[in-house]
PDB file of N, CA and C in Angstrom:
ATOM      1  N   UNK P   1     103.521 144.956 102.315  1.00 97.00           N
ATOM      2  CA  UNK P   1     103.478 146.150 103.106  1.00 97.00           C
ATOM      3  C   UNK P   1     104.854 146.811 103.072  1.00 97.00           C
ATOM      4  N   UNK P   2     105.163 148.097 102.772  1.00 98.00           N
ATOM      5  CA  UNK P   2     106.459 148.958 102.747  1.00 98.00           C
ATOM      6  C   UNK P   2     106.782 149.028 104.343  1.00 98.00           C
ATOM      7  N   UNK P   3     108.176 148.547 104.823  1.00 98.00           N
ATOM      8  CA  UNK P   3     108.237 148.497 106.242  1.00 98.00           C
ATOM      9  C   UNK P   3     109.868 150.183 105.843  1.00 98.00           C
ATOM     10  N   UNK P   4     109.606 149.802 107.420  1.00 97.00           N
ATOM     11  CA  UNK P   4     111.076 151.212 107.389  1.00 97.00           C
ATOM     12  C   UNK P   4     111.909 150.486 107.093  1.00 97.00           C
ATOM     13  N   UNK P   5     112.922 151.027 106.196  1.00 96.00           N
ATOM     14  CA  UNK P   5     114.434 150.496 106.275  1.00 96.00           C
ATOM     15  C   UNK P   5     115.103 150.932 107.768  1.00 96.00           C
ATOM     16  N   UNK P   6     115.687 149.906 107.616  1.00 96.00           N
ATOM     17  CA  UNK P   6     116.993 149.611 108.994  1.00 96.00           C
ATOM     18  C   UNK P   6     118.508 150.223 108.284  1.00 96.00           C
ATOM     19  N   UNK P   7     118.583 151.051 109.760  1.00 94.00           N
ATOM     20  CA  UNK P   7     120.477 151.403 109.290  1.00 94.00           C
ATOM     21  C   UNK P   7     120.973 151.241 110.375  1.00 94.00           C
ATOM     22  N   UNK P   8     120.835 150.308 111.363  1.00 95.00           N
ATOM     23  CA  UNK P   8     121.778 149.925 111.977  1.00 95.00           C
ATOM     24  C   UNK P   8     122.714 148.404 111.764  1.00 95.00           C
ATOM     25  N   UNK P   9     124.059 149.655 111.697  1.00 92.00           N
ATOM     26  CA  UNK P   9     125.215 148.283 110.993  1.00 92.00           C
ATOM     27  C   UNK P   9     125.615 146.685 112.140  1.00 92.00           C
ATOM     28  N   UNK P  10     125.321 147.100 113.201  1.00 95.00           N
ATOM     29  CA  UNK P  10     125.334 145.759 113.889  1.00 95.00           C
ATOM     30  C   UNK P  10     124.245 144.711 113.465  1.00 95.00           C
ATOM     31  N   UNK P  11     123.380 145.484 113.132  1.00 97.00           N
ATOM     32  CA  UNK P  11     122.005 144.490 112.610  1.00 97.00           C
ATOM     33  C   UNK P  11     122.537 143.922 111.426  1.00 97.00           C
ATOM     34  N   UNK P  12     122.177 144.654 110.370  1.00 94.00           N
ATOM     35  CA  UNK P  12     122.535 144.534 109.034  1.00 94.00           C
ATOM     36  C   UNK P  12     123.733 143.369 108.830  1.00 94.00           C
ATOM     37  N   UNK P  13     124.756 143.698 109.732  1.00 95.00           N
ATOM     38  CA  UNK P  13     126.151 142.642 109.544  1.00 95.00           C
ATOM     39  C   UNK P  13     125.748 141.008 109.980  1.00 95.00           C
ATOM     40  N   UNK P  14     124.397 141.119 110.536  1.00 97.00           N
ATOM     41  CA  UNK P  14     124.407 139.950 110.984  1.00 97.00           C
ATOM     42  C   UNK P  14     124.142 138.709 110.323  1.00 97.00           C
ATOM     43  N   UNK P  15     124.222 137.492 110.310  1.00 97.00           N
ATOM     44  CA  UNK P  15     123.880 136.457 109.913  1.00 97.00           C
ATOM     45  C   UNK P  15     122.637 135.778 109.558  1.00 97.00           C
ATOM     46  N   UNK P  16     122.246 135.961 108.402  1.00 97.00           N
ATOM     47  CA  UNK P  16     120.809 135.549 107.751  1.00 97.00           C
ATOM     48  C   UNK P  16     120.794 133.796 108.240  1.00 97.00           C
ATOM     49  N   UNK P  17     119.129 133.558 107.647  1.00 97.00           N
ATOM     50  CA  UNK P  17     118.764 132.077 108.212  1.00 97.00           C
ATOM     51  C   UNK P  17     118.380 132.114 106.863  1.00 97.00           C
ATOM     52  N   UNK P  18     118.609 130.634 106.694  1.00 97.00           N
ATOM     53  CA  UNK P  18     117.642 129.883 105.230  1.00 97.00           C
ATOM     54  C   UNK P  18     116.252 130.511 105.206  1.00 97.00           C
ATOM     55  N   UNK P  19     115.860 131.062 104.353  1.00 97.00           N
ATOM     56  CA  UNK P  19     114.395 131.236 104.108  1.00 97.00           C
ATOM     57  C   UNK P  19     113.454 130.409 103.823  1.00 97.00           C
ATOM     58  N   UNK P  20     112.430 129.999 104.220  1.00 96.00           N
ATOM     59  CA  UNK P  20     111.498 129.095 103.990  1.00 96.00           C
ATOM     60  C   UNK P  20     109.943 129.534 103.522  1.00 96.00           C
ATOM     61  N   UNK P  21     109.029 128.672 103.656  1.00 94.00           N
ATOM     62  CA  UNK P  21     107.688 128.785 102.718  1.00 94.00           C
ATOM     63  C   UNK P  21     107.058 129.753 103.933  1.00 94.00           C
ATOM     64  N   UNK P  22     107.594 129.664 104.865  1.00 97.00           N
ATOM     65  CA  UNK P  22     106.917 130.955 105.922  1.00 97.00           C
ATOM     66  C   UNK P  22     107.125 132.406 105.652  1.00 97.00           C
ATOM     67  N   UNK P  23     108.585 132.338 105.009  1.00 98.00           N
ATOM     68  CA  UNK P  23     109.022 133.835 104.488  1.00 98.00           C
ATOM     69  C   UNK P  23     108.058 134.453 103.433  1.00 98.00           C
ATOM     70  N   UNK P  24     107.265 134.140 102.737  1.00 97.00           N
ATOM     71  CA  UNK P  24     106.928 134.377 101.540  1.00 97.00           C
ATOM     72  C   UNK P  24     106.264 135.889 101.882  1.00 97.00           C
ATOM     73  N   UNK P  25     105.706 135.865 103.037  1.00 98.00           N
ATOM     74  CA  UNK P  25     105.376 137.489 103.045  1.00 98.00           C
ATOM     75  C   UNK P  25     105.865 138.755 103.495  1.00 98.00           C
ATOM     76  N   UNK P  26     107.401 137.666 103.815  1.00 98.00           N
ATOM     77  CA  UNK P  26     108.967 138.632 104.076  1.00 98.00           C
ATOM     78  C   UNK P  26     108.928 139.311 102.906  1.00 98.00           C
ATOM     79  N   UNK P  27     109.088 138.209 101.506  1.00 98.00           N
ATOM     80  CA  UNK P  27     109.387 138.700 100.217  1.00 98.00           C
ATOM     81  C   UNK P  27     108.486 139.273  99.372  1.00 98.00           C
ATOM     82  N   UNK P  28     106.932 139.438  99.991  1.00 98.00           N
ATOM     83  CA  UNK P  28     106.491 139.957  99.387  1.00 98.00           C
ATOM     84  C   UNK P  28     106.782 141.458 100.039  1.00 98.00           C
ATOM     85  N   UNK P  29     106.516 141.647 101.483  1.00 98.00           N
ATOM     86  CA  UNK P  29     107.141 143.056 101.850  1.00 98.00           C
ATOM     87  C   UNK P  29     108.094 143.696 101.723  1.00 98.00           C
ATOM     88  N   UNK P  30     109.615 142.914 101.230  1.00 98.00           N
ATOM     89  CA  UNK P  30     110.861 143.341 100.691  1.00 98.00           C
ATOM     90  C   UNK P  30     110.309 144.230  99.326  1.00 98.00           C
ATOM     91  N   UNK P  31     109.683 143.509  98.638  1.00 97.00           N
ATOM     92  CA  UNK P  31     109.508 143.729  96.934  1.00 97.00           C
ATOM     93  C   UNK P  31     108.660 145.120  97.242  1.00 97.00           C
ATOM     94  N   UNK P  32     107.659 145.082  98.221  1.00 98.00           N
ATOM     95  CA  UNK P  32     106.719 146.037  98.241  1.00 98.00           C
ATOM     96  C   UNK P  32     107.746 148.060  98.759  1.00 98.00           C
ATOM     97  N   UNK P  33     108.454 147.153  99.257  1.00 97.00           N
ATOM     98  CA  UNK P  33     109.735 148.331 100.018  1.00 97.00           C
ATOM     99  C   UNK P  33     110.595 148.483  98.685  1.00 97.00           C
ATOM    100  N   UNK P  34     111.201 147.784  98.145  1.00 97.00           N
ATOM    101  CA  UNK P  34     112.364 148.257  97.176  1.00 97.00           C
ATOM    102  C   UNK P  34     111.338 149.211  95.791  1.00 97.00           C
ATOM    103  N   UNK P  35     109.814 148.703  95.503  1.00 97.00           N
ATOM    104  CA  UNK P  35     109.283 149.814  95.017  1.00 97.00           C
ATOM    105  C   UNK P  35     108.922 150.800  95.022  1.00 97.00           C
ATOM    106  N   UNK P  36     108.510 151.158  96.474  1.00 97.00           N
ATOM    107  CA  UNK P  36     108.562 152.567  97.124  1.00 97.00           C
ATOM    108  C   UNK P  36     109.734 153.347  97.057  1.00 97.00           C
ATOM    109  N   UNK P  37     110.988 152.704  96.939  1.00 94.00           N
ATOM    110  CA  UNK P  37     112.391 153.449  97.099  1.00 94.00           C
ATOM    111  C   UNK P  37     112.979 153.379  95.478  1.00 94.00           C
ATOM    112  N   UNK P  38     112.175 152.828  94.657  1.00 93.00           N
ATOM    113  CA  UNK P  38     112.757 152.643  93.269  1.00 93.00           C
ATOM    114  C   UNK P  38     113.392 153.408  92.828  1.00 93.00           C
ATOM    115  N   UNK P  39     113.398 154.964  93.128  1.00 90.00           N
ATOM    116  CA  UNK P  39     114.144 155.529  92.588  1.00 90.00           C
ATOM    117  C   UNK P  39     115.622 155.867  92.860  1.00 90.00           C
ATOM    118  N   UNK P  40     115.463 155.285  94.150  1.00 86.00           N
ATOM    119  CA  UNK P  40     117.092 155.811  94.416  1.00 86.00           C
ATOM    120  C   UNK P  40     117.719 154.056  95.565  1.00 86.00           C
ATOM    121  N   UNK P  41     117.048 153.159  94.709  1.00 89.00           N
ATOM    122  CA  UNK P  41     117.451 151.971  94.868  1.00 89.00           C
ATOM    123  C   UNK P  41     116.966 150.564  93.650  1.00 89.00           C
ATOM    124  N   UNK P  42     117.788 149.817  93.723  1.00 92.00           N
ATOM    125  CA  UNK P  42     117.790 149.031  92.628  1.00 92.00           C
ATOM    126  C   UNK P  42     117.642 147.486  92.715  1.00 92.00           C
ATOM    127  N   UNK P  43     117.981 147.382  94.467  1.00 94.00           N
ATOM    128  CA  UNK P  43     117.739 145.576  94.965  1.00 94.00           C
ATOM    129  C   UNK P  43     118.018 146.076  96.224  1.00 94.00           C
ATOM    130  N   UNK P  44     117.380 145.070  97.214  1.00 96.00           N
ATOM    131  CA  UNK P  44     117.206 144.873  98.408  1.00 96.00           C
ATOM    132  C   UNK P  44     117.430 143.905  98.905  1.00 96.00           C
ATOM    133  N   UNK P  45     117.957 143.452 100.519  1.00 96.00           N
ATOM    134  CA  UNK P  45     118.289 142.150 101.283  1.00 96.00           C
ATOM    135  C   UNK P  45     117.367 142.241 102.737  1.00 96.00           C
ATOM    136  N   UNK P  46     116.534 141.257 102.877  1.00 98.00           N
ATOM    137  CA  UNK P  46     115.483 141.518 104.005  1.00 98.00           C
ATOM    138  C   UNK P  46     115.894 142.147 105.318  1.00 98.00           C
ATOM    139  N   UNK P  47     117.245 141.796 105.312  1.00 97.00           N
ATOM    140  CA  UNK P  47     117.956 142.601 106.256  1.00 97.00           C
ATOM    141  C   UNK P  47     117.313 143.916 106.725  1.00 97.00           C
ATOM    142  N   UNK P  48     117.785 144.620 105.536  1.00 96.00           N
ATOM    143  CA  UNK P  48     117.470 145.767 105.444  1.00 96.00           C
ATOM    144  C   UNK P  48     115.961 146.750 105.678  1.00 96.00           C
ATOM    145  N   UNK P  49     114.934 144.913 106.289  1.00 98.00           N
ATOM    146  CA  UNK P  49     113.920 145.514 106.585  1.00 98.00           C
ATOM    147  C   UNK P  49     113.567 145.196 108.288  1.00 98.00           C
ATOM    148  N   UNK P  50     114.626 144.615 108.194  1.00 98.00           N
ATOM    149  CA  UNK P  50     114.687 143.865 109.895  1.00 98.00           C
ATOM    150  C   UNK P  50     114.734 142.427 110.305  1.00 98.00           C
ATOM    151  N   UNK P  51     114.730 141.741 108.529  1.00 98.00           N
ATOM    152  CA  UNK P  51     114.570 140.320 108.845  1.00 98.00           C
ATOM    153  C   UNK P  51     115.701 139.948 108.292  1.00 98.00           C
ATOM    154  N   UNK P  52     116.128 138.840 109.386  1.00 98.00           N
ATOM    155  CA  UNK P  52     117.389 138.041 109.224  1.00 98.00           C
ATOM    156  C   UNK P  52     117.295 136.808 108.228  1.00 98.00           C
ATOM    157  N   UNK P  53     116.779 136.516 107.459  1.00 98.00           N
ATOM    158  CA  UNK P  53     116.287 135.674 106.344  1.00 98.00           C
ATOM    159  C   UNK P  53     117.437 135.660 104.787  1.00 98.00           C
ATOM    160  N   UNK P  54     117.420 134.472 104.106  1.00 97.00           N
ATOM    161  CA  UNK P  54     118.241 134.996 102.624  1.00 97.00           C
ATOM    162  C   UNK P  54     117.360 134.816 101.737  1.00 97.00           C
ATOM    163  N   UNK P  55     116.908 136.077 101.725  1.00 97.00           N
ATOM    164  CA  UNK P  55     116.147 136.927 100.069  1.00 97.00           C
ATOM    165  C   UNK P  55     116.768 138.139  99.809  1.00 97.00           C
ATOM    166  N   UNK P  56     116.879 138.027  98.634  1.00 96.00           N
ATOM    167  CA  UNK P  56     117.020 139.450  97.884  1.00 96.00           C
ATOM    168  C   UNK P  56     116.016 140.252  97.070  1.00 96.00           C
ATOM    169  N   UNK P  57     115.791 141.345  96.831  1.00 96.00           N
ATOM    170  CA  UNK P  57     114.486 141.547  95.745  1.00 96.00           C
ATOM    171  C   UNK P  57     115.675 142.623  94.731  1.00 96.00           C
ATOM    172  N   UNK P  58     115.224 142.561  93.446  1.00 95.00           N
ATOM    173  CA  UNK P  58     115.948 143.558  92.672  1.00 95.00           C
ATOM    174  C   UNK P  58     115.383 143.403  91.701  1.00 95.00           C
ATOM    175  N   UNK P  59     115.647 144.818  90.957  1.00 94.00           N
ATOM    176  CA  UNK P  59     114.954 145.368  89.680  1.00 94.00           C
ATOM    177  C   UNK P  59     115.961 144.743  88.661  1.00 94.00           C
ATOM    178  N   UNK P  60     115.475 143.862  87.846  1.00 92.00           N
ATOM    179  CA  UNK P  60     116.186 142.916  86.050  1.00 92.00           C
ATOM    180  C   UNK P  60     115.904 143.920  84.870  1.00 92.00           C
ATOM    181  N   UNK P  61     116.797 144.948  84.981  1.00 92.00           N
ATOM    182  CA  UNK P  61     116.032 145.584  83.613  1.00 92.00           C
ATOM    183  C   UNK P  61     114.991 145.992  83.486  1.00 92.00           C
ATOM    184  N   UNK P  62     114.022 146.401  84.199  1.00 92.00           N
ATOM    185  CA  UNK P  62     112.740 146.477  84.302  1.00 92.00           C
ATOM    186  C   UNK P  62     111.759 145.294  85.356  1.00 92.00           C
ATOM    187  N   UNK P  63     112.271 144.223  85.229  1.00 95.00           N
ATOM    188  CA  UNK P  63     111.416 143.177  85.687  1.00 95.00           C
ATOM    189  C   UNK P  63     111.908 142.908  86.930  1.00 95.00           C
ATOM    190  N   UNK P  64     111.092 143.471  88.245  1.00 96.00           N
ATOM    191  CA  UNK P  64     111.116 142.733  89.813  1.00 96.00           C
ATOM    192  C   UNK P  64     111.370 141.075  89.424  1.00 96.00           C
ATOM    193  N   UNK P  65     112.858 141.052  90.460  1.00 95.00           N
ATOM    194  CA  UNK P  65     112.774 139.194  91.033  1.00 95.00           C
ATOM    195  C   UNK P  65     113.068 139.365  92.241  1.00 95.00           C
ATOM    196  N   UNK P  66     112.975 138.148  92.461  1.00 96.00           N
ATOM    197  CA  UNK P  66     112.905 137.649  94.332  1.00 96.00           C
ATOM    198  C   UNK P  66     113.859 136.472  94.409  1.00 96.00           C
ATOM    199  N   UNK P  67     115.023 136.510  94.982  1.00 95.00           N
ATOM    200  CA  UNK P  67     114.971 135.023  95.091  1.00 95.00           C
ATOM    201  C   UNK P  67     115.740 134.608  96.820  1.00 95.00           C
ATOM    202  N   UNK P  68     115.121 133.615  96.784  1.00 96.00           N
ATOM    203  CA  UNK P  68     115.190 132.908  98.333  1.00 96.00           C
ATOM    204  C   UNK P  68     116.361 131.847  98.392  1.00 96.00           C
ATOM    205  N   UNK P  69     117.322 132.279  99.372  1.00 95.00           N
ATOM    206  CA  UNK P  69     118.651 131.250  99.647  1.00 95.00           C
ATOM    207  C   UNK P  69     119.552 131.516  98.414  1.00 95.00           C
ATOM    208  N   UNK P  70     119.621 132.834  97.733  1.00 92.00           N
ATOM    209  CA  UNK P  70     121.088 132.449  96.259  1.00 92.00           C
ATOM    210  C   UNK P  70     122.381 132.457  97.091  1.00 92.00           C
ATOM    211  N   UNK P  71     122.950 131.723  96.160  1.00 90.00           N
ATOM    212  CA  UNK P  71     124.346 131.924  96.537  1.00 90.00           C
ATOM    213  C   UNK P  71     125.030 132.084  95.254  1.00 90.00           C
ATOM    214  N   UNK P  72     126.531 132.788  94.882  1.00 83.00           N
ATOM    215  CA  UNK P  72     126.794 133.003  94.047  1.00 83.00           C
ATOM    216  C   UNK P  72     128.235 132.101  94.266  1.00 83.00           C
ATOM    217  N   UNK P  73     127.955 131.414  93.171  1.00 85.00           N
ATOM    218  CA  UNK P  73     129.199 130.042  93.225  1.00 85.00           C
ATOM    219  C   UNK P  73     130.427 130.555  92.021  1.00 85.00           C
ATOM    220  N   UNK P  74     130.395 131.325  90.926  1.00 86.00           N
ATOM    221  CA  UNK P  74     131.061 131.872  90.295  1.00 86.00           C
ATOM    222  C   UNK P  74     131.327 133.469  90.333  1.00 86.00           C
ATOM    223  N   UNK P  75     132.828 133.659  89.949  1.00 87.00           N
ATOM    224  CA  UNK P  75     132.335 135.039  89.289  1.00 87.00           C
ATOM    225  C   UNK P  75     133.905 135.563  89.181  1.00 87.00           C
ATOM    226  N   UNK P  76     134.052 136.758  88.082  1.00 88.00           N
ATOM    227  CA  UNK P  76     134.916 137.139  87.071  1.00 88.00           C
ATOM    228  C   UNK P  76     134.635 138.482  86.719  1.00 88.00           C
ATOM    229  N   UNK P  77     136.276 138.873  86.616  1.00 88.00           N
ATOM    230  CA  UNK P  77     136.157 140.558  86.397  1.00 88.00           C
ATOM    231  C   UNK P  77     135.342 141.556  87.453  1.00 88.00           C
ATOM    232  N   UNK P  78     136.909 140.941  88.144  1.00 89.00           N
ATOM    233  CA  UNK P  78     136.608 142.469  89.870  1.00 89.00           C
ATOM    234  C   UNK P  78     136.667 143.471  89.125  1.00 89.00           C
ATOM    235  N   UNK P  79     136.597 144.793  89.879  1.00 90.00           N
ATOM    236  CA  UNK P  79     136.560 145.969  89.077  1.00 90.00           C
ATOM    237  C   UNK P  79     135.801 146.874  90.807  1.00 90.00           C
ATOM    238  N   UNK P  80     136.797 147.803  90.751  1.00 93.00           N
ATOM    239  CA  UNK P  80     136.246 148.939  91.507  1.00 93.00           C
ATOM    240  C   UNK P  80     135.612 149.772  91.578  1.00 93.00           C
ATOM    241  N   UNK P  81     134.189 150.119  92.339  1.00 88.00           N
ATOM    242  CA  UNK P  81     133.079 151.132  92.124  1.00 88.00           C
ATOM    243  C   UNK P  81     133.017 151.749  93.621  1.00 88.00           C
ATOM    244  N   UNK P  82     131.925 152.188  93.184  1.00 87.00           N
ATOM    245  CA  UNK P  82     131.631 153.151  94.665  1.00 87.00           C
ATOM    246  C   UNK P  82     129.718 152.826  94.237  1.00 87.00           C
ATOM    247  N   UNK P  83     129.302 152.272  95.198  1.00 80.00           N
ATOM    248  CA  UNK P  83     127.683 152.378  95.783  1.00 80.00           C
ATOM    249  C   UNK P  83     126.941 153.118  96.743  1.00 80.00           C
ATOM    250  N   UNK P  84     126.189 153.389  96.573  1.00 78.00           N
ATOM    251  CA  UNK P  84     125.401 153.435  97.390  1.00 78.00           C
ATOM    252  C   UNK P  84     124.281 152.728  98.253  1.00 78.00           C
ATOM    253  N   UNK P  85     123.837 152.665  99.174  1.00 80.00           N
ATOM    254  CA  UNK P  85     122.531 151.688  99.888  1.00 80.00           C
ATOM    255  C   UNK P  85     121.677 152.575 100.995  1.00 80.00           C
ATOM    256  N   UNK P  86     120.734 152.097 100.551  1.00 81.00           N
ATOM    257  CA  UNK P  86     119.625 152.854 101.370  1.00 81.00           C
ATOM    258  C   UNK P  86     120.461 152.688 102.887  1.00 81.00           C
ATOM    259  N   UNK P  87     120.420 151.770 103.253  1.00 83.00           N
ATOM    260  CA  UNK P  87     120.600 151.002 104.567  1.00 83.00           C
ATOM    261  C   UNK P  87     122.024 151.984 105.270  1.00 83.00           C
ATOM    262  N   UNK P  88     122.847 152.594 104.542  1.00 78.00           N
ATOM    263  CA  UNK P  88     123.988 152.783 104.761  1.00 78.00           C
ATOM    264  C   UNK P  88     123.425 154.482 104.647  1.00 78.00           C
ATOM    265  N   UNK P  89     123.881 155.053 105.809  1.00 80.00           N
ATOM    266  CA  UNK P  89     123.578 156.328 105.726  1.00 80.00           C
ATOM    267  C   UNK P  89     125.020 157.126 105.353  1.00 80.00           C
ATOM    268  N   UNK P  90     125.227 158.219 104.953  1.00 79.00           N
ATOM    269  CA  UNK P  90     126.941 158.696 104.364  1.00 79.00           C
ATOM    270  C   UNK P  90     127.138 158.896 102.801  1.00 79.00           C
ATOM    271  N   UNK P  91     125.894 158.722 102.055  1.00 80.00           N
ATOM    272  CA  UNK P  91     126.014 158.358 100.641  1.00 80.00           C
ATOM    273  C   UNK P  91     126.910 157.144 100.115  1.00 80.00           C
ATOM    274  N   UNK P  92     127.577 157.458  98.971  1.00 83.00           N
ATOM    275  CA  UNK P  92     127.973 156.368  97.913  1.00 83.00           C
ATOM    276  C   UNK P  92     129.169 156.031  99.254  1.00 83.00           C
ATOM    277  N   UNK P  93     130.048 154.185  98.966  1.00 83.00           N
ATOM    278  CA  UNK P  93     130.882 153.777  99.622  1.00 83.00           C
ATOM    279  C   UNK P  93     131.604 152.895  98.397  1.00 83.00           C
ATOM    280  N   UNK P  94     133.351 152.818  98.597  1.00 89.00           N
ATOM    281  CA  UNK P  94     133.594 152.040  97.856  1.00 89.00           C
ATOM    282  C   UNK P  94     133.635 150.569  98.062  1.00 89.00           C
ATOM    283  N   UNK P  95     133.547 149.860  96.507  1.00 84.00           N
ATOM    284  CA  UNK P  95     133.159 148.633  96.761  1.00 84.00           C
ATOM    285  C   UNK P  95     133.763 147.962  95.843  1.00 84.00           C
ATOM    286  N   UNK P  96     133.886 146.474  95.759  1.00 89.00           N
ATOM    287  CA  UNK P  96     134.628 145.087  94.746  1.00 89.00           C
ATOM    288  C   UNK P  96     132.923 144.973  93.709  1.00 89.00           C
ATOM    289  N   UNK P  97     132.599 145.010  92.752  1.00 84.00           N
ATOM    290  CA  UNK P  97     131.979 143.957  92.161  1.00 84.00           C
ATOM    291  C   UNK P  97     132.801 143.293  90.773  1.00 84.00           C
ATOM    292  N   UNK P  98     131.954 142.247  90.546  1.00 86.00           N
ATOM    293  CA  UNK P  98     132.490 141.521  89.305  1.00 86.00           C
ATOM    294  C   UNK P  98     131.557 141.638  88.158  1.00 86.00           C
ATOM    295  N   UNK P  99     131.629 142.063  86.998  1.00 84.00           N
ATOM    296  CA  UNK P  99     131.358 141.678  85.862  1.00 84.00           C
ATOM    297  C   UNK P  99     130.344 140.662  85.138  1.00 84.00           C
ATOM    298  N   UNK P 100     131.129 139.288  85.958  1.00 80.00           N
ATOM    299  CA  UNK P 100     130.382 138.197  85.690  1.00 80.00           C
ATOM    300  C   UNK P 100     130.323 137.307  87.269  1.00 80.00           C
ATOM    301  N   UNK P 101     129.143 136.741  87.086  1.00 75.00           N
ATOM    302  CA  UNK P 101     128.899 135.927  88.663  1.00 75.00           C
ATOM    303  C   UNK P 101     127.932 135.115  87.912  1.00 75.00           C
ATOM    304  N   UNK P 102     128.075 133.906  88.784  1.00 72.00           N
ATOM    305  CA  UNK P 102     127.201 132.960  88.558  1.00 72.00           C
ATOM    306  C   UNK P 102     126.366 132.296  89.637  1.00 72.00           C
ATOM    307  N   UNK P 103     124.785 132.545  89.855  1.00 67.00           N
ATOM    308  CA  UNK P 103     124.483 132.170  90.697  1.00 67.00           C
ATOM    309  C   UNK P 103     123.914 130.701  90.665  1.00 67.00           C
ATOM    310  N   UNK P 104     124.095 129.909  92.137  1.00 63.00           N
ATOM    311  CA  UNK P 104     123.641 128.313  92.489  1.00 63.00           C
ATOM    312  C   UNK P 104     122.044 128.559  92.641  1.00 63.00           C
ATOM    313  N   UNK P 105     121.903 127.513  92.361  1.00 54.00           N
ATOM    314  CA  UNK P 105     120.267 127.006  92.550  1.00 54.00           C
ATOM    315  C   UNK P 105     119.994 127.780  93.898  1.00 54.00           C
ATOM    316  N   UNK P 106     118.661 128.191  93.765  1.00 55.00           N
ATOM    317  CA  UNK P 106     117.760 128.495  95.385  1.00 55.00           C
ATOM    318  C   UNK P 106     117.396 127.264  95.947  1.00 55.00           C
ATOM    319  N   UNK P 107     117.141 127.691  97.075  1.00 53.00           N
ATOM    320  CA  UNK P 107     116.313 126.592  97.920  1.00 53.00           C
ATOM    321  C   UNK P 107     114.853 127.229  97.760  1.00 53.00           C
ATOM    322  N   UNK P 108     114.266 127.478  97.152  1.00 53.00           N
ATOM    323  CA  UNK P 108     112.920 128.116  97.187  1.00 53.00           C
ATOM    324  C   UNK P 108     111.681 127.466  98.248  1.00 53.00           C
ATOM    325  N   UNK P 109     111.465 128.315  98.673  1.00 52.00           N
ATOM    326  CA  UNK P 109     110.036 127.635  99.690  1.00 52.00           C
ATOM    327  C   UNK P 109     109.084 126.874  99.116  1.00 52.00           C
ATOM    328  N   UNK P 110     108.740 125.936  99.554  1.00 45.00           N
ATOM    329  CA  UNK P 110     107.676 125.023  99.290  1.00 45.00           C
ATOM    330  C   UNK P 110     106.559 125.590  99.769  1.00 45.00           C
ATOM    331  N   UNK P 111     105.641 125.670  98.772  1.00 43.00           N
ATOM    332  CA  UNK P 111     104.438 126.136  98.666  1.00 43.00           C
ATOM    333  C   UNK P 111     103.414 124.716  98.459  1.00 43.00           C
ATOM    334  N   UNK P 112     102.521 124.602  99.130  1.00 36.00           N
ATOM    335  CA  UNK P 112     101.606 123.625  99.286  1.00 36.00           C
ATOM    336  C   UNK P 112      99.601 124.033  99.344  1.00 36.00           C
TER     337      UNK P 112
END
């Protein structure tokens, strides 16, 4: 289901929970939201739909992923940009990304 995005920054800043096999229709409603906004967004954090959970959804080149609990344990070649986010009202903001990152295993939900 496409929910509203959230722009309030006290929310948003807050502290996600491990995601579990209950989330799964968090992430399916994240995925269902970042396609409705596809055009002028590229990945999403459940946050951003009101849930305090760690998933992300984002477009691979073409191909929707999801993933539950990443953490990014590497990464190389900062470099300064400016983004934009739905969530963030004001347009583009500047920002750090890197080049290269390496993400740790998920904890993925157990499905039974």
């Amino acid at each position: 289901m496409i929910k509203e995005v959230i722009h309030d920054p006290i929310f948003l800043a807050g502290k996600s929970e491990v995601a579990t096999k209950e989330d799964l229709q968090v992430a399916q409603d994240l995925l269902d939201t970042l396609i409705a906004n596809r055009e002028g967004c590229v990945g999403m954090a459940a946050n951003m739909i009101g849930v305090l959970k760690r998933i992300i959804v984002f477009d691979n080149e073409g191909t929707y992923m999801t993933m539950f609990n990443p953490e990014i344990i590497k990464k190389s070649g900062p470099y300064d940009t400016e983004e934009g986010c739905l969530s963030l009202l004001g347009g583009p903001r500047p920002c750090k990304r890197y080049k290269a990152s390496r993400k740790g295993r998920t904890r993925k939900p157990t499905i039974h």
